PDB file of N, CA, C and O and ligand atoms in Angstrom:
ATOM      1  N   UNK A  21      76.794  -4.195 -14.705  1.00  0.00           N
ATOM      2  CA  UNK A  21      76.338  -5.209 -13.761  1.00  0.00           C
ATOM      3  C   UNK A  21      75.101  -4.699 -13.039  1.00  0.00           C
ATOM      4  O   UNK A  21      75.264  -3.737 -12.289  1.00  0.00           O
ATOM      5  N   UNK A  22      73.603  -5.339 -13.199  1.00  0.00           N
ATOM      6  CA  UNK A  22      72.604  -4.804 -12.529  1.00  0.00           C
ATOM      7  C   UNK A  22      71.583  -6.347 -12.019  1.00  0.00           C
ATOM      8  O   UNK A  22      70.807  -6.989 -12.726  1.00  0.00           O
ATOM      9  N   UNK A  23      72.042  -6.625 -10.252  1.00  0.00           N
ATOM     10  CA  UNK A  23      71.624  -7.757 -10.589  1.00  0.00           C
ATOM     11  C   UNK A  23      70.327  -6.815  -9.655  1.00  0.00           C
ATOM     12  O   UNK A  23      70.460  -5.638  -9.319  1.00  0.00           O
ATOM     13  N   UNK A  24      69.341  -7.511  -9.424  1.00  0.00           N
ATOM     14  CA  UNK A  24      68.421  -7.287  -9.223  1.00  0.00           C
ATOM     15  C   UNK A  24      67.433  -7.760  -8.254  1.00  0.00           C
ATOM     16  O   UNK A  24      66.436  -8.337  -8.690  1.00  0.00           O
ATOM     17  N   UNK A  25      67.584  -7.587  -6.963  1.00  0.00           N
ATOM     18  CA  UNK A  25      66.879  -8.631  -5.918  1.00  0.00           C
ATOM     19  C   UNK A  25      65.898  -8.450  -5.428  1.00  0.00           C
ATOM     20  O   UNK A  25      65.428  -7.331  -5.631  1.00  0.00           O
ATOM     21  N   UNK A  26      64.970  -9.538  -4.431  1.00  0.00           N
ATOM     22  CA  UNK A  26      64.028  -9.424  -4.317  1.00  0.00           C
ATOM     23  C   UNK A  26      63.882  -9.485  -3.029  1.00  0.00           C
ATOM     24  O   UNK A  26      64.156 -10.403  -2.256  1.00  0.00           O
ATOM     25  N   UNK A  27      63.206  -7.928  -2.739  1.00  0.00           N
ATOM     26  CA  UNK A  27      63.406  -7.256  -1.166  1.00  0.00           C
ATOM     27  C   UNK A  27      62.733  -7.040   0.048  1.00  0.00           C
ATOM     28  O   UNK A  27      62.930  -6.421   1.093  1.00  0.00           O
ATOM     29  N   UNK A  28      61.662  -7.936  -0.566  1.00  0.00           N
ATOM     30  CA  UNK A  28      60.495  -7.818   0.496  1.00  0.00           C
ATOM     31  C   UNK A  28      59.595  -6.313   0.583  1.00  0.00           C
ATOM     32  O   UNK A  28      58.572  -6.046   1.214  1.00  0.00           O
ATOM     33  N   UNK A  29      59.991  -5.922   0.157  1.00  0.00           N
ATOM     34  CA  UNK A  29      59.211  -4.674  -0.030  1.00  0.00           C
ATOM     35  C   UNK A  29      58.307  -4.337  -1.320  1.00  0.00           C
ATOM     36  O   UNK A  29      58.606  -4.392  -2.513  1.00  0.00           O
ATOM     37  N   UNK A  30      56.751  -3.864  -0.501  1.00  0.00           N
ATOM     38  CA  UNK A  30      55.941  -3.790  -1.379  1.00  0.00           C
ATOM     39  C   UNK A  30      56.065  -2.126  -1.870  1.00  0.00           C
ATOM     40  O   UNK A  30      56.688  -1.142  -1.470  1.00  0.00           O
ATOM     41  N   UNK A  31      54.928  -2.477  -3.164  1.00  0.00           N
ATOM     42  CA  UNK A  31      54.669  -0.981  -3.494  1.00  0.00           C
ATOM     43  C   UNK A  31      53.315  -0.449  -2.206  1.00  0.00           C
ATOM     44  O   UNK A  31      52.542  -1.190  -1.599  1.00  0.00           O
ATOM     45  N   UNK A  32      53.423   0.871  -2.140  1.00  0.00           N
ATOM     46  CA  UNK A  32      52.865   1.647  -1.065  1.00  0.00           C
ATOM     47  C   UNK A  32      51.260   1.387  -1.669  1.00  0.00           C
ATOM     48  O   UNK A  32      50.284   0.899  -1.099  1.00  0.00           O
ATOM     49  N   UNK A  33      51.411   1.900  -2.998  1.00  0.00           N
ATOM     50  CA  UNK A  33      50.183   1.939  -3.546  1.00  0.00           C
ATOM     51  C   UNK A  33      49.523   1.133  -4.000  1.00  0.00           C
ATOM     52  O   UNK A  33      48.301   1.284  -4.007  1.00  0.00           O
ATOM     53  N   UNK A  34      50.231  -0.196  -4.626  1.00  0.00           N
ATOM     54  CA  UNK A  34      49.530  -1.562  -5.196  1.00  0.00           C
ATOM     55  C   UNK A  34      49.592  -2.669  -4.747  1.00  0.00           C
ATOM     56  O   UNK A  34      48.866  -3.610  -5.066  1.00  0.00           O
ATOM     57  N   UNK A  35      50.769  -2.677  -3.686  1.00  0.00           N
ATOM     58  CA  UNK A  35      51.378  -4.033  -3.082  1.00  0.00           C
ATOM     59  C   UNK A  35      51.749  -4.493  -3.579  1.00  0.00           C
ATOM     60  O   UNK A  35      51.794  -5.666  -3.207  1.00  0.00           O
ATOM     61  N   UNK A  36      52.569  -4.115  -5.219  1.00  0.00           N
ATOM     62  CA  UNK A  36      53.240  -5.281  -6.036  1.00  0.00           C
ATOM     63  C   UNK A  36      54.642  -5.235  -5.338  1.00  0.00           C
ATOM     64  O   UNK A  36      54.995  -4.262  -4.672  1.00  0.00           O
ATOM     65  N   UNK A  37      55.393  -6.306  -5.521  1.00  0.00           N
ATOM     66  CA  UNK A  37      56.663  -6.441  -5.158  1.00  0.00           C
ATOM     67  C   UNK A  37      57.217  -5.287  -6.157  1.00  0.00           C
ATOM     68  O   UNK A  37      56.913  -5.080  -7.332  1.00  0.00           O
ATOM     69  N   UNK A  38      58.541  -4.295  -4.929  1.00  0.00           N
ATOM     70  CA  UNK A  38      59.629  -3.167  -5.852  1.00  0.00           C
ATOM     71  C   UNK A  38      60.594  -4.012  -5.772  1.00  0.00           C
ATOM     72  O   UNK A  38      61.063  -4.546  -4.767  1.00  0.00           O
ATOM     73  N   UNK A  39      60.922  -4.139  -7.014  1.00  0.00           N
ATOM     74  CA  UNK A  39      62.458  -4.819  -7.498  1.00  0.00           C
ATOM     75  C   UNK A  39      63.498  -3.496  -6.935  1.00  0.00           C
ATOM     76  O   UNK A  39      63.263  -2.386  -7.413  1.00  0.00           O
ATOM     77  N   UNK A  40      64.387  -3.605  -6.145  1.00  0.00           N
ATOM     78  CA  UNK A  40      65.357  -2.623  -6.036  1.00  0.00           C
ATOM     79  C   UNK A  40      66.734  -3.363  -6.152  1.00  0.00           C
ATOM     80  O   UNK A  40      66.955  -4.434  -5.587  1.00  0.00           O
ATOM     81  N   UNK A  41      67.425  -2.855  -6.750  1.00  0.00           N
ATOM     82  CA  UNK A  41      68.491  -3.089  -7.022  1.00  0.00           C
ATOM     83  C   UNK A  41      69.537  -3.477  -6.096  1.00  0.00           C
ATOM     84  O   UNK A  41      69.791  -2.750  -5.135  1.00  0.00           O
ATOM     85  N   UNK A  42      70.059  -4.376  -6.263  1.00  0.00           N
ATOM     86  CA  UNK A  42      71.399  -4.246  -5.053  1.00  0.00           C
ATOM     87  C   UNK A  42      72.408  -3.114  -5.206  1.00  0.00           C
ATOM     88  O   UNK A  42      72.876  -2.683  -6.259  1.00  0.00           O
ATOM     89  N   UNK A  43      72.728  -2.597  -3.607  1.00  0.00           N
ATOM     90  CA  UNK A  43      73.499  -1.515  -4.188  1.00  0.00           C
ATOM     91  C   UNK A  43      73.369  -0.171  -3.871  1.00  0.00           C
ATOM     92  O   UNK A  43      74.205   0.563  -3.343  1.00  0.00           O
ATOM     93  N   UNK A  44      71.947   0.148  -4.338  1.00  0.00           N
ATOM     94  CA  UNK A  44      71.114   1.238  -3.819  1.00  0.00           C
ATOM     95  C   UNK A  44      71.308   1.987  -2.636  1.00  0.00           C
ATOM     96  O   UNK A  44      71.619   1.580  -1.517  1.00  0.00           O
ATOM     97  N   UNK A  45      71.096   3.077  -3.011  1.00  0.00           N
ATOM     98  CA  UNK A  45      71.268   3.607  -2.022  1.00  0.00           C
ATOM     99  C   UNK A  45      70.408   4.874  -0.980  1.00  0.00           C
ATOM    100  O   UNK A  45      69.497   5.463  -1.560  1.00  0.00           O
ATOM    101  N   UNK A  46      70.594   5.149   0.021  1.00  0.00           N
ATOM    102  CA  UNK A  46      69.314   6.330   0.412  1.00  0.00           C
ATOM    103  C   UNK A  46      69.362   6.990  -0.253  1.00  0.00           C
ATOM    104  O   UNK A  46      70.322   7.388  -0.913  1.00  0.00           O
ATOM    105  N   UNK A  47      67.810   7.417  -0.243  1.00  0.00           N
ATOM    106  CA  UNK A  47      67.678   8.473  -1.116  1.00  0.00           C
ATOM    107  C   UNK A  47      67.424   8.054  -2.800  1.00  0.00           C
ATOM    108  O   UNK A  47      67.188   8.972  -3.586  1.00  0.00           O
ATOM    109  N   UNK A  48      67.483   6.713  -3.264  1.00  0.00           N
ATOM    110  CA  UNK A  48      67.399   6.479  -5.010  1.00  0.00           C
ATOM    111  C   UNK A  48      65.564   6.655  -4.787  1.00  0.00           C
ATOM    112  O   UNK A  48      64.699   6.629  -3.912  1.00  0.00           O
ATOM    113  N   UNK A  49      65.745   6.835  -6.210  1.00  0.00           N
ATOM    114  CA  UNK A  49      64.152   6.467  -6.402  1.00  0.00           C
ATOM    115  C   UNK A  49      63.707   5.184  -6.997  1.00  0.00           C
ATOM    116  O   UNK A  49      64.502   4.619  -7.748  1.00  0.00           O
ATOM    117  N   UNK A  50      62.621   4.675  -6.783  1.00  0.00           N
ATOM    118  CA  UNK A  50      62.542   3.474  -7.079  1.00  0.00           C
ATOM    119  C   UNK A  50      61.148   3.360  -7.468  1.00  0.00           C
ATOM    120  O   UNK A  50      60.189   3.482  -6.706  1.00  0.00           O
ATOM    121  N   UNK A  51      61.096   3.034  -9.129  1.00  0.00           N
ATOM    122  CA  UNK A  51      60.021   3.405  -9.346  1.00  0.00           C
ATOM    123  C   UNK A  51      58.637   1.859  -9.309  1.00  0.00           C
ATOM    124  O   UNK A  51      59.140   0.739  -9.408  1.00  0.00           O
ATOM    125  N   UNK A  52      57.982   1.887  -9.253  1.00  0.00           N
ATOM    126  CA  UNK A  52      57.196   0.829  -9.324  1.00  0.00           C
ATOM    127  C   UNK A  52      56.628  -0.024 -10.629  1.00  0.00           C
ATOM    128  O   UNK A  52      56.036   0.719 -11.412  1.00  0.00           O
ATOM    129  N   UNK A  53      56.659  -1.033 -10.932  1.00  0.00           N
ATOM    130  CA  UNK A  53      56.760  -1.410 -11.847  1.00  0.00           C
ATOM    131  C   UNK A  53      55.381  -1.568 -12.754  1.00  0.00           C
ATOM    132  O   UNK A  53      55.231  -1.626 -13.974  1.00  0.00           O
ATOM    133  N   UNK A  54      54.497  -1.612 -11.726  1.00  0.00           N
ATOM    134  CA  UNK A  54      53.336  -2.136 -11.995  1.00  0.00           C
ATOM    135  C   UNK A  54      52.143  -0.966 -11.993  1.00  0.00           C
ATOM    136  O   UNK A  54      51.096  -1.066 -12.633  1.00  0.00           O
ATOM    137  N   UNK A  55      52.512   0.161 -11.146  1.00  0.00           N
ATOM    138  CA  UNK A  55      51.991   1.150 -10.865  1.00  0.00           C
ATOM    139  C   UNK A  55      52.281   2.587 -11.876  1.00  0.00           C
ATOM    140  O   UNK A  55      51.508   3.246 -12.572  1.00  0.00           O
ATOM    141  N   UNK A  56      53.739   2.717 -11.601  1.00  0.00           N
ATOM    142  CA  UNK A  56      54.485   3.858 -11.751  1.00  0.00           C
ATOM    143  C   UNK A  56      55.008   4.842 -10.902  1.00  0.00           C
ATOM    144  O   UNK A  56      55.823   5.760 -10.983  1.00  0.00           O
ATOM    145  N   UNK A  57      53.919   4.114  -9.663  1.00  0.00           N
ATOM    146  CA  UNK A  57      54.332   4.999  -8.483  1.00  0.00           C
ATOM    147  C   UNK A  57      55.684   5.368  -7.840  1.00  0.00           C
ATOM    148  O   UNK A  57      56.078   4.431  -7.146  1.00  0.00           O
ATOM    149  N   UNK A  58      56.644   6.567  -7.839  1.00  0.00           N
ATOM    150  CA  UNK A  58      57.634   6.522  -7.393  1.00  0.00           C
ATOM    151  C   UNK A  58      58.096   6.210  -5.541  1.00  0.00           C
ATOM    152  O   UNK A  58      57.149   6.418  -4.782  1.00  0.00           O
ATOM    153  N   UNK A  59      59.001   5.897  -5.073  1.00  0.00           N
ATOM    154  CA  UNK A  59      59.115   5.412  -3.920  1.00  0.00           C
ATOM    155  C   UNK A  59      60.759   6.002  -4.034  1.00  0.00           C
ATOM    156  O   UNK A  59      61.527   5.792  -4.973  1.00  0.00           O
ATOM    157  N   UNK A  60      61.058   6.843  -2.713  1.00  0.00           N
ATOM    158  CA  UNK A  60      62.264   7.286  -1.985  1.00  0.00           C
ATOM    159  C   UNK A  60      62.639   5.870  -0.964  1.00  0.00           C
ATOM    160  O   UNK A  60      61.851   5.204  -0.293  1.00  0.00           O
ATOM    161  N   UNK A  61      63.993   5.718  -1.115  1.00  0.00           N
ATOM    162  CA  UNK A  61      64.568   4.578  -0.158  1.00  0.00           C
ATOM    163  C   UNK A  61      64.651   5.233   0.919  1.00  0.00           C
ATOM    164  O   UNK A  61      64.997   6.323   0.465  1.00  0.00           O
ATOM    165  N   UNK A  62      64.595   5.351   1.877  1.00  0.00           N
ATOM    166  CA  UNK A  62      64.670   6.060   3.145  1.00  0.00           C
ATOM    167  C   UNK A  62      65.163   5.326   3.693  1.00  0.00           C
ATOM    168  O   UNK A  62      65.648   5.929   4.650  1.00  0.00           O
ATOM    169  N   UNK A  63      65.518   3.863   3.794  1.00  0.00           N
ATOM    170  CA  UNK A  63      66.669   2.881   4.489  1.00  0.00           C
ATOM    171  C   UNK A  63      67.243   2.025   4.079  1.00  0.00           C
ATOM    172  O   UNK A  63      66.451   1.106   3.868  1.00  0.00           O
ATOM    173  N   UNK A  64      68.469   1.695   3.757  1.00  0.00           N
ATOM    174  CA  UNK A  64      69.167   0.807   3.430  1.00  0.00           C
ATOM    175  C   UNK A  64      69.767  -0.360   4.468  1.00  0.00           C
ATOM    176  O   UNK A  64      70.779  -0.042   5.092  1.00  0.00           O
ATOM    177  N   UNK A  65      69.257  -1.567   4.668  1.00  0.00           N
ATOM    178  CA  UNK A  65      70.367  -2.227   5.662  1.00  0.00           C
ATOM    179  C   UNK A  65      70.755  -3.676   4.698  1.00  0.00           C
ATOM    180  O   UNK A  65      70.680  -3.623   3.470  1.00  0.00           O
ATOM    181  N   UNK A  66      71.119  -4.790   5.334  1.00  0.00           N
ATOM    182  CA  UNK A  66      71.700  -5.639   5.193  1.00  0.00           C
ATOM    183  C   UNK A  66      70.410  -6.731   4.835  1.00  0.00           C
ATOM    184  O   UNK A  66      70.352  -7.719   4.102  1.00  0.00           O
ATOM    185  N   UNK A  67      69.255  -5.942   5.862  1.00  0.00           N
ATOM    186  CA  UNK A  67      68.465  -6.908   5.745  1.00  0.00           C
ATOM    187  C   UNK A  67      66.833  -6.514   4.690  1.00  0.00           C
ATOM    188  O   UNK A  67      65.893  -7.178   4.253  1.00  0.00           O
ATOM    189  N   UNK A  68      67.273  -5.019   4.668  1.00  0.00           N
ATOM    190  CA  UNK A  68      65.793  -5.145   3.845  1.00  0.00           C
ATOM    191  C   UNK A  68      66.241  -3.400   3.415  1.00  0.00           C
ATOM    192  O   UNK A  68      67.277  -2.800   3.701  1.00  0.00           O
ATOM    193  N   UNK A  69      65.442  -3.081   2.901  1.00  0.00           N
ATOM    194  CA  UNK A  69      64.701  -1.781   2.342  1.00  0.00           C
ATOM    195  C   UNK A  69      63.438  -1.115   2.843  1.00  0.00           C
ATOM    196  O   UNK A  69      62.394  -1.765   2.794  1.00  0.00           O
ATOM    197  N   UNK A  70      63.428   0.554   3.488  1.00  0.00           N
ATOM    198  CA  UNK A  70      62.363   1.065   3.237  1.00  0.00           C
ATOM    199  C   UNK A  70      62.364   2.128   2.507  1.00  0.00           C
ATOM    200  O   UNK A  70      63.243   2.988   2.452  1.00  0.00           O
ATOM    201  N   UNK A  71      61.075   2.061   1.768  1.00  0.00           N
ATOM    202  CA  UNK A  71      60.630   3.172   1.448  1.00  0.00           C
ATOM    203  C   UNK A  71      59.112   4.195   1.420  1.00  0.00           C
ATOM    204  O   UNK A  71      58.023   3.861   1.886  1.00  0.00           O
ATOM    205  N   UNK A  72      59.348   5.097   0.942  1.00  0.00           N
ATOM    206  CA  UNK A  72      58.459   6.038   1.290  1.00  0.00           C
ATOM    207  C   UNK A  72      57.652   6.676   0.209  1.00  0.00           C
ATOM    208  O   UNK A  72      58.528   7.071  -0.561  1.00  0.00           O
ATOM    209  N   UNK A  73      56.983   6.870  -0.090  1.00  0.00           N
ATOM    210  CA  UNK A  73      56.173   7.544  -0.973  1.00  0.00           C
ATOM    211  C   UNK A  73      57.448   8.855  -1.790  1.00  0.00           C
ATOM    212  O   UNK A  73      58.028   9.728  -1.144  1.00  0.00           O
ATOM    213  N   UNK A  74      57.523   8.733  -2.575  1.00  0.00           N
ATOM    214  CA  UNK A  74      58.524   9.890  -2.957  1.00  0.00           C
ATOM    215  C   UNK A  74      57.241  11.761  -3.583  1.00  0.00           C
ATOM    216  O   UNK A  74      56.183  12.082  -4.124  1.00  0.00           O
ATOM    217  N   UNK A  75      58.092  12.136  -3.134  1.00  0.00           N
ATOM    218  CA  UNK A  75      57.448  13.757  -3.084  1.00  0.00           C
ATOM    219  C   UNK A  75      57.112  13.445  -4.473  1.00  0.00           C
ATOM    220  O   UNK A  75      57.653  12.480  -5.012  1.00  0.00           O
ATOM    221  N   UNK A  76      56.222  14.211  -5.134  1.00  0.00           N
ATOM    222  CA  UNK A  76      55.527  14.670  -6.464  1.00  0.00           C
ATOM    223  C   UNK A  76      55.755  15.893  -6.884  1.00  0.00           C
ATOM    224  O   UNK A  76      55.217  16.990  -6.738  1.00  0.00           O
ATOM    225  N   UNK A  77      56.566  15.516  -7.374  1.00  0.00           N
ATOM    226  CA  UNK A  77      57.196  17.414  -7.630  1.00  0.00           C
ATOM    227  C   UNK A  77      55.644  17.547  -8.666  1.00  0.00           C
ATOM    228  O   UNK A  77      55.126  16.875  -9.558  1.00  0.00           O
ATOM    229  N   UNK A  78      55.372  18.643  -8.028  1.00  0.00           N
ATOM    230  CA  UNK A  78      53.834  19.480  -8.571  1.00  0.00           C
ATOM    231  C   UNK A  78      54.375  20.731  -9.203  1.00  0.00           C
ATOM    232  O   UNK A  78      55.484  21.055  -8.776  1.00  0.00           O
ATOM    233  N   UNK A  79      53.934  21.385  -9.976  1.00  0.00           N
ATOM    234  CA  UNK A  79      54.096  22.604 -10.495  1.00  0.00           C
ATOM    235  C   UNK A  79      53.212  22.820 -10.477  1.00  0.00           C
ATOM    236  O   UNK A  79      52.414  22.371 -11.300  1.00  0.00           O
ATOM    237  N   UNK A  80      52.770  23.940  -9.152  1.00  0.00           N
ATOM    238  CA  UNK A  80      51.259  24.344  -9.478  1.00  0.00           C
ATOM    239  C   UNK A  80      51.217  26.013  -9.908  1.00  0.00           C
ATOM    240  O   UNK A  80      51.378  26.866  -9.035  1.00  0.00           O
ATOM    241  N   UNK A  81      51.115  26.173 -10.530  1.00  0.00           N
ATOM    242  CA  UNK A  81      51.443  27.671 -11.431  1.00  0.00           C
ATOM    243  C   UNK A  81      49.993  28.736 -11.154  1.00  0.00           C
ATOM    244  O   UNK A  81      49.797  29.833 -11.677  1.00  0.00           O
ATOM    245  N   UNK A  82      48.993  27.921 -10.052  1.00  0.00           N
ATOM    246  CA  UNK A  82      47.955  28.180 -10.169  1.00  0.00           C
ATOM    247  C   UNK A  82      47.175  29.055 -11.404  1.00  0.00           C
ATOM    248  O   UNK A  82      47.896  29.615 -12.230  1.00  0.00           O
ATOM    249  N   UNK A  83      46.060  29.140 -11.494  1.00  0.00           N
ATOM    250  CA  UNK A  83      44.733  29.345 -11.947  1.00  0.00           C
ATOM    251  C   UNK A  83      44.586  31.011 -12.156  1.00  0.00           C
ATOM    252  O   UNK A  83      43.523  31.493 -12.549  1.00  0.00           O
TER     253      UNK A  83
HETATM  254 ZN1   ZN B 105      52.632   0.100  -7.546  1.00  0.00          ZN
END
């Protein structure tokens, strides 16, 4: 069962609408559809969703 709603929340980076799932929870990642950009839920309520830019795990092994 994955229904799929529509949350008022944009992407950070493109402003496309993030489909997030009902359900979800802090902390999922949520990736962007249009972008790829990942997004951390940082709030869950009744009435909406935020999120946040999700960390970029970097491996920088330097130079
Ligand atoms: Zn995007």
């Amino acid at each position: 069962m994955s229904t799929t709603v529509v949350t008022g929340v944009a992407c950070l980076v493109c402003d496309s609408p993030l489909d997030i799932e009902s359900g979800s929870e802090k902390g999922e990642i949520v990736e962007c559809g249009t972008c790829g950009q990942e997004h951390e839920l940082t709030d869950t309520s009744e009435n909406g969703y935020e999120v946040s830019l999700a960390p970029e795990v970097e491996e920088d092994w330097g130079e």
